[in-house]
Amino acid sequence: SAMELPFAESYKIKMVEPIRKSTREERERWIREADYNLFKLSSDKVFIDLLTDSGTGAMSDRQWSEMMLGDESYAGASSYFKMKEAIREILGFEYFLPTHQGRAAENVLFSALIHEGDIIPGNSHFDTTKGHIEFRKATACDCTIDEAFDTQKDHPFKGNVDPVKLENILKSSADRIPFIIVTVTCNSSGGQPVSLENLRMIRQIANRYGKMVIFDSARFAENAYFIKLREPACRDLSIRQIVSEMFACADAMTMSAKKDAIVNMGGFIAMRSEELFSKACVYNIMFEGYITYGGMSGRDMNALALGLYEGTEFDYLETRIRQVEYLGNKLMDMGIPVQRPIGGHAVFVDAKRFLSHIPKEEFQAQTLAIELYLEAGVRAVEIGTLLADRDPVTRENRYPALELMRLAIPRRVYTNNHMDLVATALKNIFDRKSAIQKGYRIKAEAPIMRHFTVALEPA
Ligand code: F0G
């Protein structure tokens, strides 16, 4: 009988970018000179860069063609209208404001909505989101389901909000809550999706308390893919139909287009309310630029608009997410502890389990990321104690429930041979992990979002 054809990518490669290998001796010197902070390494010192999937994707030939058609008019550019049309058609929002990236969208929208003392419930807020909340002397309240914090427990929607946790905070503090924010997929819990059922339930709870629901939508299309695969009621819906159903539950959204719109730079806010739009316009003009470009050039708006269409095609999403799964499955087969199931944009290695003999005060996930760089020139990122930062009041280190090393896979960039190399490098470290005797300590750090610039030394 005929064999089932293997899975293969839904694109071919038209342009390549050489990357450079290095020796372990070189890497030992480079990482020391970078104060053991992978953000401080220049990219030519990295062989496979899995620091982030943000802005690191490869645009399609069609997106590059759109770049040539960009309208760079200051006001009312056709590129603005292309973006407006894509947002209306795919996401269903009437009003939008371009911003230069996702955190800028947060800055503009939160300036209009958050006041000192407010509480913003959500599912494991991303660090810039939390930063923009705390910067305004408000607090982020994490209502993610408990299952998300056990990496070894399988659950199809570890990004879900726990309705009891959400109701509790609404019951006790409704007057201090301007909106609920839901991150799809939930980056901080491992690129884990939120089910459509959960989004609808959040909408219902919000309605009962008269609250807005805002989606942090950086990876909304990956979320829709998981809904299609894992939520039986949605199996026969297209990705675009699922996306419509998801956003029907939201009043507004922030978007880092550097992820699921597959562009190198860009973002936006979208909303239904004209009143909120008018309020946000003021901040957009102040922080980003006039309302029809908001920090983006016309050509980038063109590529973004097309990226929204490409990013919501099933074949593209299947190719992308299956590659992440390919790496994740390899690591699981090797016995390496990872957040299960594998998320949409990255594999999250459980550093607390991997380096259980290193004390948490010595930054287990960062220690593992440094080892991986030394082993193979692969750059991962710490999603652990350094990122969690200090408590704004007590200034004590916050030790998060999960101490993860993230291997974020850029879209349409690396092949599965690169994934094989990453997996083998981690296996080598896993086999010799008892020889890793200590972690790192902080030499210098910034008062907020310290992980970008922190200087470390061996403990
Ligand atoms: N929200 C989520 C869920 C994100 O993952 C990010 C960025 C942002 C907001 C902010 O967007 O970078 O365009 O300003 N995440 C990147 C990452 C940095 O590596 O996960 P931005």
CSV table of C-alpha atoms and ligand atoms in Angstrom, one decimal:
chain,number,residue,atom,x,y,z
A,1,SER,CA,0.0,0.0,0.0
A,2,ALA,CA,1.1,3.6,-0.7
A,3,MET,CA,2.9,5.4,2.1
A,4,GLU,CA,1.4,8.5,3.6
A,5,LEU,CA,3.4,11.5,2.4
A,6,PRO,CA,5.4,13.2,5.0
A,7,PHE,CA,4.7,16.7,6.1
A,8,ALA,CA,6.6,19.4,4.3
A,9,GLU,CA,6.8,23.2,4.4
A,10,SER,CA,4.3,25.3,2.5
A,11,TYR,CA,6.9,27.6,1.1
A,12,LYS,CA,10.3,27.4,-0.6
A,13,ILE,CA,13.4,29.7,0.0
A,14,LYS,CA,14.2,32.5,-2.4
A,15,MET,CA,16.8,34.4,-0.5
A,16,VAL,CA,19.4,33.3,2.1
A,17,GLU,CA,21.3,35.0,4.9
A,18,PRO,CA,24.7,33.4,5.9
A,19,ILE,CA,25.2,32.7,9.6
A,20,ARG,CA,28.5,32.1,11.3
A,21,LYS,CA,29.7,29.3,13.4
A,22,SER,CA,32.2,29.9,16.2
A,23,THR,CA,34.4,28.0,18.6
A,24,ARG,CA,33.7,27.3,22.3
A,25,GLU,CA,36.8,29.4,23.2
A,26,GLU,CA,35.4,32.4,21.3
A,27,ARG,CA,32.0,32.0,22.9
A,28,GLU,CA,33.5,31.8,26.4
A,29,ARG,CA,35.2,35.1,25.8
A,30,TRP,CA,32.2,36.8,24.1
A,31,ILE,CA,29.7,35.8,26.8
A,32,ARG,CA,32.0,37.0,29.6
A,33,GLU,CA,32.5,40.3,27.7
A,34,ALA,CA,28.6,40.5,27.5
A,35,ASP,CA,28.3,40.2,31.3
A,36,TYR,CA,26.6,36.8,30.8
A,37,ASN,CA,23.6,38.6,29.4
A,38,LEU,CA,22.6,37.2,26.0
A,39,PHE,CA,20.9,40.5,25.1
A,40,LYS,CA,24.3,42.1,25.1
A,41,LEU,CA,25.8,39.7,22.4
A,42,SER,CA,26.1,41.1,18.9
A,43,SER,CA,24.1,38.9,16.6
A,44,ASP,CA,27.2,37.9,14.6
A,45,LYS,CA,28.4,36.0,17.6
A,46,VAL,CA,25.2,33.8,17.5
A,47,PHE,CA,24.8,30.8,15.2
A,48,ILE,CA,21.1,30.0,15.8
A,49,ASP,CA,19.1,32.9,17.3
A,50,LEU,CA,16.1,31.7,19.3
A,51,LEU,CA,16.1,34.8,21.5
A,52,THR,CA,12.7,35.8,20.2
A,53,ASP,CA,10.1,35.2,17.4
A,54,SER,CA,9.4,38.9,17.5
A,55,GLY,CA,10.3,40.9,14.4
A,56,THR,CA,12.7,38.1,13.3
A,57,GLY,CA,10.5,36.4,10.7
A,58,ALA,CA,11.0,36.2,7.0
A,59,MET,CA,8.6,38.2,4.9
A,60,SER,CA,7.2,36.7,1.8
A,61,ASP,CA,8.0,37.8,-1.7
A,62,ARG,CA,4.5,39.3,-1.8
A,63,GLN,CA,5.1,41.3,1.3
A,64,TRP,CA,8.4,42.6,-0.1
A,65,SER,CA,6.4,43.6,-3.2
A,66,GLU,CA,4.0,45.5,-1.1
A,67,MET,CA,7.0,47.4,0.4
A,68,MET,CA,7.5,49.0,-3.0
A,69,LEU,CA,4.0,50.2,-3.1
A,70,GLY,CA,4.1,52.0,0.3
A,71,ASP,CA,2.5,55.4,0.4
A,72,GLU,CA,4.7,57.7,2.5
A,73,SER,CA,2.2,60.6,2.7
A,74,TYR,CA,2.1,62.0,6.2
A,75,ALA,CA,-1.7,62.0,6.4
A,76,GLY,CA,-4.2,59.7,4.8
A,77,ALA,CA,-1.8,57.4,3.1
A,78,SER,CA,-3.2,54.5,1.0
A,79,SER,CA,-1.1,52.2,3.2
A,80,TYR,CA,-3.1,53.3,6.2
A,81,PHE,CA,-6.3,52.4,4.5
A,82,LYS,CA,-4.9,49.0,3.4
A,83,MET,CA,-4.1,48.3,7.1
A,84,LYS,CA,-7.6,49.6,8.1
A,85,GLU,CA,-9.3,47.3,5.7
A,86,ALA,CA,-7.3,44.2,6.8
A,87,ILE,CA,-8.1,44.9,10.4
A,88,ARG,CA,-11.8,45.4,9.7
A,89,GLU,CA,-12.0,42.3,7.5
A,90,ILE,CA,-9.9,39.9,9.7
A,91,LEU,CA,-10.4,41.2,13.2
A,92,GLY,CA,-13.7,43.0,12.9
A,93,PHE,CA,-12.7,46.3,14.5
A,94,GLU,CA,-13.9,49.6,13.0
A,95,TYR,CA,-11.4,51.9,14.6
A,96,PHE,CA,-7.6,51.5,14.8
A,97,LEU,CA,-4.4,53.3,15.5
A,98,PRO,CA,-1.0,52.3,14.1
A,99,THR,CA,1.9,52.2,16.6
A,100,HIS,CA,5.5,51.3,16.2
A,101,GLN,CA,5.2,48.0,18.1
A,102,GLY,CA,3.2,46.2,20.7
A,103,ARG,CA,4.4,48.0,23.9
A,104,ALA,CA,3.7,51.3,22.2
A,105,ALA,CA,0.2,50.1,21.7
A,106,GLU,CA,0.1,49.3,25.4
A,107,ASN,CA,1.5,52.7,26.3
A,108,VAL,CA,-1.1,54.6,24.2
A,109,LEU,CA,-4.1,52.5,25.2
A,110,PHE,CA,-3.2,52.3,28.9
A,111,SER,CA,-2.6,56.0,29.0
A,112,ALA,CA,-6.3,56.4,28.1
A,113,LEU,CA,-7.5,53.7,30.5
A,114,ILE,CA,-5.4,53.0,33.6
A,115,HIS,CA,-5.2,55.1,36.7
A,116,GLU,CA,-3.1,54.8,39.9
A,117,GLY,CA,-4.5,52.1,42.2
A,118,ASP,CA,-6.2,50.2,39.4
A,119,ILE,CA,-6.2,46.4,39.1
A,120,ILE,CA,-5.9,44.7,35.7
A,121,PRO,CA,-6.9,41.0,35.8
A,122,GLY,CA,-5.6,38.7,33.1
A,123,ASN,CA,-3.8,35.5,32.1
A,124,SER,CA,-0.1,35.8,33.0
A,125,HIS,CA,0.5,39.3,31.5
A,126,PHE,CA,3.5,39.7,29.3
A,127,ASP,CA,6.4,41.6,30.9
A,128,THR,CA,5.9,44.9,28.9
A,129,THR,CA,2.2,44.7,29.6
A,130,LYS,CA,2.9,44.3,33.3
A,131,GLY,CA,5.6,47.0,33.1
A,132,HIS,CA,3.1,49.5,31.6
A,133,ILE,CA,0.6,48.6,34.3
A,134,GLU,CA,3.0,48.9,37.2
A,135,PHE,CA,4.6,52.1,35.8
A,136,ARG,CA,1.1,53.6,36.2
A,137,LYS,CA,1.1,52.4,39.9
A,138,ALA,CA,-1.6,49.9,39.1
A,139,THR,CA,-1.3,46.1,39.6
A,140,ALA,CA,-1.6,43.1,37.4
A,141,CYS,CA,-3.7,40.3,38.8
A,142,ASP,CA,-2.8,36.8,37.4
A,143,CYS,CA,-6.0,34.7,36.9
A,144,THR,CA,-4.4,31.9,34.8
A,145,ILE,CA,-5.7,28.4,35.5
A,146,ASP,CA,-3.5,26.5,38.0
A,147,GLU,CA,-2.7,23.8,35.5
A,148,ALA,CA,-0.5,26.3,33.6
A,149,PHE,CA,2.0,26.3,36.4
A,150,ASP,CA,2.7,22.5,36.3
A,151,THR,CA,4.9,22.0,33.2
A,152,GLN,CA,4.4,18.2,33.2
A,153,LYS,CA,0.6,18.4,33.3
A,154,ASP,CA,-1.0,18.2,29.9
A,155,HIS,CA,-3.9,20.5,29.2
A,156,PRO,CA,-5.1,21.7,25.8
A,157,PHE,CA,-5.6,25.3,26.8
A,158,LYS,CA,-3.0,26.3,29.5
A,159,GLY,CA,-3.6,30.0,28.6
A,160,ASN,CA,-7.1,29.9,30.0
A,161,VAL,CA,-8.4,32.3,32.6
A,162,ASP,CA,-9.7,30.6,35.8
A,163,PRO,CA,-13.3,31.9,36.1
A,164,VAL,CA,-13.3,31.6,39.9
A,165,LYS,CA,-10.1,33.7,40.2
A,166,LEU,CA,-11.6,36.3,37.8
A,167,GLU,CA,-14.9,36.5,39.6
A,168,ASN,CA,-13.2,36.8,43.0
A,169,ILE,CA,-11.1,39.8,42.0
A,170,LEU,CA,-14.2,41.4,40.3
A,171,LYS,CA,-16.3,40.8,43.4
A,172,SER,CA,-13.8,42.3,45.8
A,173,SER,CA,-12.5,45.2,43.6
A,174,ALA,CA,-14.8,45.9,40.7
A,175,ASP,CA,-14.5,49.6,41.1
A,176,ARG,CA,-10.8,49.5,40.6
A,177,ILE,CA,-10.8,47.4,37.5
A,178,PRO,CA,-11.1,49.3,34.2
A,179,PHE,CA,-10.7,46.2,32.0
A,180,ILE,CA,-9.7,42.5,31.7
A,181,ILE,CA,-6.7,41.7,29.5
A,182,VAL,CA,-6.4,38.3,27.8
A,183,THR,CA,-3.2,37.4,26.1
A,184,VAL,CA,-3.7,35.1,23.1
A,185,THR,CA,-1.6,32.9,23.0
A,186,CYS,CA,-0.3,33.3,26.5
A,187,ASN,CA,3.4,33.9,26.1
A,188,SER,CA,4.4,33.9,29.8
A,189,SER,CA,2.8,30.5,30.4
A,190,GLY,CA,4.6,29.0,27.4
A,191,GLY,CA,2.9,30.1,24.2
A,192,GLN,CA,-0.3,28.4,25.4
A,193,PRO,CA,-3.6,29.0,23.8
A,194,VAL,CA,-6.9,30.2,25.3
A,195,SER,CA,-10.0,28.3,24.2
A,196,LEU,CA,-12.9,30.0,22.5
A,197,GLU,CA,-15.1,28.6,25.2
A,198,ASN,CA,-12.9,30.4,27.8
A,199,LEU,CA,-12.9,33.7,25.8
A,200,ARG,CA,-16.7,33.5,25.7
A,201,MET,CA,-16.9,32.9,29.4
A,202,ILE,CA,-14.6,35.8,30.1
A,203,ARG,CA,-16.9,38.0,28.0
A,204,GLN,CA,-19.9,36.9,30.0
A,205,ILE,CA,-18.3,37.6,33.3
A,206,ALA,CA,-17.1,40.9,32.0
A,207,ASN,CA,-20.6,41.8,30.9
A,208,ARG,CA,-22.0,41.0,34.3
A,209,TYR,CA,-19.6,43.6,35.8
A,210,GLY,CA,-19.8,46.0,33.0
A,211,LYS,CA,-16.1,45.7,32.2
A,212,MET,CA,-14.2,45.9,28.9
A,213,VAL,CA,-12.2,42.9,27.6
A,214,ILE,CA,-9.0,43.7,25.8
A,215,PHE,CA,-6.9,41.1,23.9
A,216,ASP,CA,-3.1,41.3,23.8
A,217,SER,CA,-3.2,39.8,20.4
A,218,ALA,CA,0.5,39.3,19.4
A,219,ARG,CA,-0.1,35.6,18.6
A,220,PHE,CA,-3.8,35.5,17.9
A,221,ALA,CA,-3.5,33.4,14.7
A,222,GLU,CA,-1.5,30.7,16.5
A,223,ASN,CA,-4.2,30.8,19.1
A,224,ALA,CA,-6.8,30.2,16.4
A,225,TYR,CA,-4.8,27.3,15.0
A,226,PHE,CA,-4.9,25.6,18.4
A,227,ILE,CA,-8.6,26.2,18.8
A,228,LYS,CA,-9.2,24.6,15.4
A,229,LEU,CA,-7.1,21.5,16.4
A,230,ARG,CA,-8.2,21.1,20.0
A,231,GLU,CA,-11.7,22.5,20.4
A,232,PRO,CA,-14.0,19.9,18.8
A,233,ALA,CA,-16.8,22.5,18.1
A,234,CYS,CA,-14.4,24.5,16.0
A,235,ARG,CA,-12.8,21.7,13.9
A,236,ASP,CA,-14.7,22.6,10.7
A,237,LEU,CA,-14.2,26.4,11.0
A,238,SER,CA,-11.5,28.1,9.0
A,239,ILE,CA,-8.8,30.0,10.8
A,240,ARG,CA,-10.4,33.3,9.8
A,241,GLN,CA,-13.8,32.2,11.1
A,242,ILE,CA,-12.2,31.3,14.4
A,243,VAL,CA,-10.4,34.6,14.5
A,244,SER,CA,-13.7,36.4,14.0
A,245,GLU,CA,-15.3,34.4,16.8
A,246,MET,CA,-12.4,35.1,19.1
A,247,PHE,CA,-12.4,38.9,18.6
A,248,ALA,CA,-16.2,39.0,18.9
A,249,CYS,CA,-15.4,38.6,22.6
A,250,ALA,CA,-13.2,41.7,22.8
A,251,ASP,CA,-13.9,45.4,23.0
A,252,ALA,CA,-10.4,46.4,22.0
A,253,MET,CA,-7.0,44.9,21.2
A,254,THR,CA,-3.3,45.7,21.3
A,255,MET,CA,-1.1,44.1,18.7
A,256,SER,CA,2.6,43.5,18.3
A,257,ALA,CA,2.6,42.9,14.6
A,258,LYS,CA,6.1,41.6,14.8
A,259,LYS,CA,4.7,38.2,15.6
A,260,ASP,CA,1.6,36.9,13.8
A,261,ALA,CA,1.6,39.7,11.2
A,262,ILE,CA,5.1,38.5,10.2
A,263,VAL,CA,6.7,41.9,9.9
A,264,ASN,CA,10.0,43.1,11.4
A,265,MET,CA,8.4,46.2,13.0
A,266,GLY,CA,4.9,47.4,13.7
A,267,GLY,CA,1.9,47.3,15.9
A,268,PHE,CA,-1.5,48.8,16.4
A,269,ILE,CA,-4.5,49.2,18.7
A,270,ALA,CA,-8.0,48.5,17.5
A,271,MET,CA,-11.4,49.1,19.2
A,272,ARG,CA,-15.1,49.3,18.7
A,273,SER,CA,-15.7,52.4,20.7
A,274,GLU,CA,-15.4,55.8,18.9
A,275,GLU,CA,-15.1,57.4,22.3
A,276,LEU,CA,-12.1,55.3,23.3
A,277,PHE,CA,-10.6,55.9,19.9
A,278,SER,CA,-10.8,59.6,20.3
A,279,LYS,CA,-9.2,59.4,23.7
A,280,ALA,CA,-6.4,57.2,22.5
A,281,CYS,CA,-5.8,59.5,19.5
A,282,VAL,CA,-4.4,62.2,21.8
A,283,TYR,CA,-1.8,59.8,23.2
A,284,ASN,CA,-1.0,58.3,19.8
A,285,ILE,CA,-0.2,61.7,18.4
A,286,MET,CA,1.8,62.6,21.5
A,287,PHE,CA,3.9,59.3,21.7
A,288,GLU,CA,3.8,57.7,18.3
A,289,GLY,CA,2.9,60.0,15.4
A,290,TYR,CA,-0.1,61.2,13.5
A,291,ILE,CA,-3.1,58.8,13.6
A,292,THR,CA,-2.7,57.6,10.1
A,293,TYR,CA,0.9,56.4,10.6
A,294,GLY,CA,1.6,56.2,14.3
A,295,GLY,CA,5.3,55.4,14.1
A,296,MET,CA,5.2,53.3,11.0
A,297,SER,CA,6.3,54.0,7.5
A,298,GLY,CA,3.8,53.4,4.7
A,299,ARG,CA,5.7,50.5,3.2
A,300,ASP,CA,5.7,48.8,6.6
A,301,MET,CA,1.9,49.3,7.0
A,302,ASN,CA,1.5,47.6,3.5
A,303,ALA,CA,3.6,44.6,4.6
A,304,LEU,CA,1.7,44.4,7.8
A,305,ALA,CA,-1.7,44.5,6.1
A,306,LEU,CA,-0.7,41.6,3.9
A,307,GLY,CA,0.9,39.8,6.8
A,308,LEU,CA,-2.4,39.7,8.6
A,309,TYR,CA,-3.8,37.7,5.6
A,310,GLU,CA,-0.8,35.4,5.3
A,311,GLY,CA,-0.5,34.9,9.0
A,312,THR,CA,-4.1,33.6,9.1
A,313,GLU,CA,-3.7,31.0,6.4
A,314,PHE,CA,-4.0,27.4,7.7
A,315,ASP,CA,-1.1,26.0,5.6
A,316,TYR,CA,1.3,28.7,6.9
A,317,LEU,CA,0.3,28.2,10.5
A,318,GLU,CA,0.6,24.4,10.2
A,319,THR,CA,4.1,24.7,8.8
A,320,ARG,CA,5.1,27.1,11.5
A,321,ILE,CA,3.6,25.4,14.6
A,322,ARG,CA,4.6,21.9,13.4
A,323,GLN,CA,8.2,23.1,13.4
A,324,VAL,CA,8.0,24.3,17.0
A,325,GLU,CA,6.4,20.9,17.8
A,326,TYR,CA,9.1,19.1,16.0
A,327,LEU,CA,11.8,20.6,18.3
A,328,GLY,CA,9.6,20.1,21.3
A,329,ASN,CA,8.9,16.4,20.6
A,330,LYS,CA,12.6,15.8,20.1
A,331,LEU,CA,13.4,17.3,23.5
A,332,MET,CA,10.6,15.3,25.2
A,333,ASP,CA,11.9,12.1,23.5
A,334,MET,CA,15.3,12.9,25.0
A,335,GLY,CA,13.8,13.2,28.5
A,336,ILE,CA,14.3,16.9,28.7
A,337,PRO,CA,11.6,18.6,30.8
A,338,VAL,CA,9.6,21.1,28.8
A,339,GLN,CA,6.3,22.9,29.2
A,340,ARG,CA,3.6,20.5,27.9
A,341,PRO,CA,2.0,20.6,25.5
A,342,ILE,CA,4.4,22.4,23.2
A,343,GLY,CA,3.3,26.0,22.7
A,344,GLY,CA,2.8,27.9,19.4
A,345,HIS,CA,5.9,30.0,19.1
A,346,ALA,CA,8.5,28.4,21.3
A,347,VAL,CA,9.6,25.5,23.3
A,348,PHE,CA,9.9,26.3,27.0
A,349,VAL,CA,12.5,24.2,28.9
A,350,ASP,CA,11.7,23.8,32.6
A,351,ALA,CA,15.0,25.0,34.1
A,352,LYS,CA,13.8,24.4,37.6
A,353,ARG,CA,13.7,20.6,36.8
A,354,PHE,CA,16.7,20.7,34.4
A,355,LEU,CA,19.1,22.3,36.8
A,356,SER,CA,17.3,21.4,40.1
A,357,HIS,CA,20.7,21.3,41.9
A,358,ILE,CA,21.3,25.0,41.2
A,359,PRO,CA,19.7,27.3,43.8
A,360,LYS,CA,16.9,29.6,42.4
A,361,GLU,CA,18.9,32.5,43.8
A,362,GLU,CA,21.5,31.8,41.1
A,363,PHE,CA,19.0,32.0,38.2
A,364,GLN,CA,18.6,28.5,36.9
A,365,ALA,CA,17.0,29.4,33.5
A,366,GLN,CA,19.7,32.0,32.8
A,367,THR,CA,22.4,29.5,33.7
A,368,LEU,CA,20.9,27.0,31.3
A,369,ALA,CA,20.7,29.6,28.5
A,370,ILE,CA,24.4,30.5,29.0
A,371,GLU,CA,25.3,26.8,28.9
A,372,LEU,CA,23.4,26.4,25.6
A,373,TYR,CA,25.2,29.4,24.1
A,374,LEU,CA,28.6,28.0,25.2
A,375,GLU,CA,27.7,24.5,23.8
A,376,ALA,CA,26.5,25.5,20.4
A,377,GLY,CA,26.2,29.2,19.8
A,378,VAL,CA,22.4,29.0,20.2
A,379,ARG,CA,20.8,32.0,21.8
A,380,ALA,CA,17.7,31.3,24.0
A,381,VAL,CA,16.1,33.6,26.5
A,382,GLU,CA,15.4,33.4,30.2
A,383,ILE,CA,11.7,33.6,31.2
A,384,GLY,CA,12.3,33.3,34.9
A,385,THR,CA,13.5,35.2,37.9
A,386,LEU,CA,15.5,37.9,36.0
A,387,LEU,CA,12.4,38.7,33.9
A,388,ALA,CA,10.1,38.5,36.8
A,389,ASP,CA,12.1,41.4,38.3
A,390,ARG,CA,11.7,42.8,41.8
A,391,ASP,CA,8.5,43.5,43.7
A,392,PRO,CA,7.9,47.3,43.1
A,393,VAL,CA,7.2,47.8,46.8
A,394,THR,CA,9.5,45.5,48.8
A,395,ARG,CA,12.3,45.4,46.1
A,396,GLU,CA,12.7,41.7,46.8
A,397,ASN,CA,13.3,39.3,43.9
A,398,ARG,CA,10.1,37.8,42.7
A,399,TYR,CA,10.5,34.0,42.2
A,400,PRO,CA,7.9,33.0,39.6
A,401,ALA,CA,6.1,29.7,39.7
A,402,LEU,CA,7.9,28.7,36.5
A,403,GLU,CA,11.6,29.1,35.7
A,404,LEU,CA,11.8,28.6,32.0
A,405,MET,CA,14.3,28.9,29.2
A,406,ARG,CA,12.5,29.8,26.0
A,407,LEU,CA,13.6,28.6,22.6
A,408,ALA,CA,11.5,31.0,20.4
A,409,ILE,CA,11.4,30.0,16.7
A,410,PRO,CA,11.4,32.8,14.2
A,411,ARG,CA,8.7,32.4,11.5
A,412,ARG,CA,9.9,30.9,8.1
A,413,VAL,CA,13.6,31.3,9.0
A,414,TYR,CA,15.3,28.1,10.2
A,415,THR,CA,15.1,24.5,8.9
A,416,ASN,CA,14.5,21.4,10.9
A,417,ASN,CA,18.3,20.7,10.6
A,418,HIS,CA,18.7,23.8,12.9
A,419,MET,CA,16.2,22.3,15.2
A,420,ASP,CA,18.1,19.0,15.3
A,421,LEU,CA,21.3,20.9,16.3
A,422,VAL,CA,19.5,22.7,19.1
A,423,ALA,CA,18.1,19.5,20.4
A,424,THR,CA,21.4,17.7,20.4
A,425,ALA,CA,23.2,20.6,22.1
A,426,LEU,CA,20.6,20.5,24.9
A,427,LYS,CA,20.9,16.7,25.2
A,428,ASN,CA,24.7,17.1,25.7
A,429,ILE,CA,24.1,19.6,28.5
A,430,PHE,CA,21.4,17.4,30.0
A,431,ASP,CA,23.9,14.5,30.1
A,432,ARG,CA,26.6,16.5,31.8
A,433,LYS,CA,24.4,18.7,34.0
A,434,SER,CA,25.8,17.6,37.3
A,435,ALA,CA,29.1,19.1,36.2
A,436,ILE,CA,27.5,22.5,36.2
A,437,GLN,CA,28.1,23.5,39.8
A,438,LYS,CA,27.0,27.0,40.1
A,439,GLY,CA,24.8,29.7,38.6
A,440,TYR,CA,25.2,33.5,38.4
A,441,ARG,CA,24.7,36.6,40.6
A,442,ILE,CA,23.8,40.1,39.7
A,443,LYS,CA,26.5,42.7,39.4
A,444,ALA,CA,24.3,45.6,38.2
A,445,GLU,CA,20.7,46.0,37.2
A,446,ALA,CA,18.1,48.6,36.1
A,447,PRO,CA,15.2,49.6,38.3
A,448,ILE,CA,12.6,48.2,35.8
A,449,MET,CA,12.7,45.5,33.1
A,450,ARG,CA,16.2,44.7,34.3
A,451,HIS,CA,16.7,41.5,32.2
A,452,PHE,CA,17.5,43.5,29.0
A,453,THR,CA,20.6,45.2,30.6
A,454,VAL,CA,21.5,43.2,33.7
A,455,ALA,CA,25.2,42.5,34.3
A,456,LEU,CA,26.0,39.1,35.8
A,457,GLU,CA,29.0,37.2,37.1
A,458,PRO,CA,29.5,33.6,38.0
A,459,ALA,CA,28.2,32.9,41.5
B,1,F0G,N1,2.5,41.2,24.3
B,1,F0G,C1,3.0,40.0,24.1
B,1,F0G,C2,2.2,38.7,24.4
B,1,F0G,C3,4.3,39.8,23.7
B,1,F0G,O1,4.9,38.6,23.5
B,1,F0G,C4,5.1,41.0,23.4
B,1,F0G,C5,6.5,40.9,23.0
B,1,F0G,C6,4.5,42.3,23.6
B,1,F0G,C7,3.2,42.3,24.0
B,1,F0G,C8,5.2,43.5,23.3
B,1,F0G,O2,5.3,43.7,21.9
B,1,F0G,O3,7.8,43.7,21.6
B,1,F0G,O4,6.3,44.6,19.9
B,1,F0G,O5,6.7,45.8,21.9
B,1,F0G,N2,7.1,39.9,23.0
B,1,F0G,C9,8.5,39.7,22.5
B,1,F0G,C10,8.9,38.3,22.9
B,1,F0G,C11,9.4,40.8,22.9
B,1,F0G,O6,10.1,38.1,22.8
B,1,F0G,O7,8.1,37.5,23.4
B,1,F0G,P1,6.6,44.5,21.3
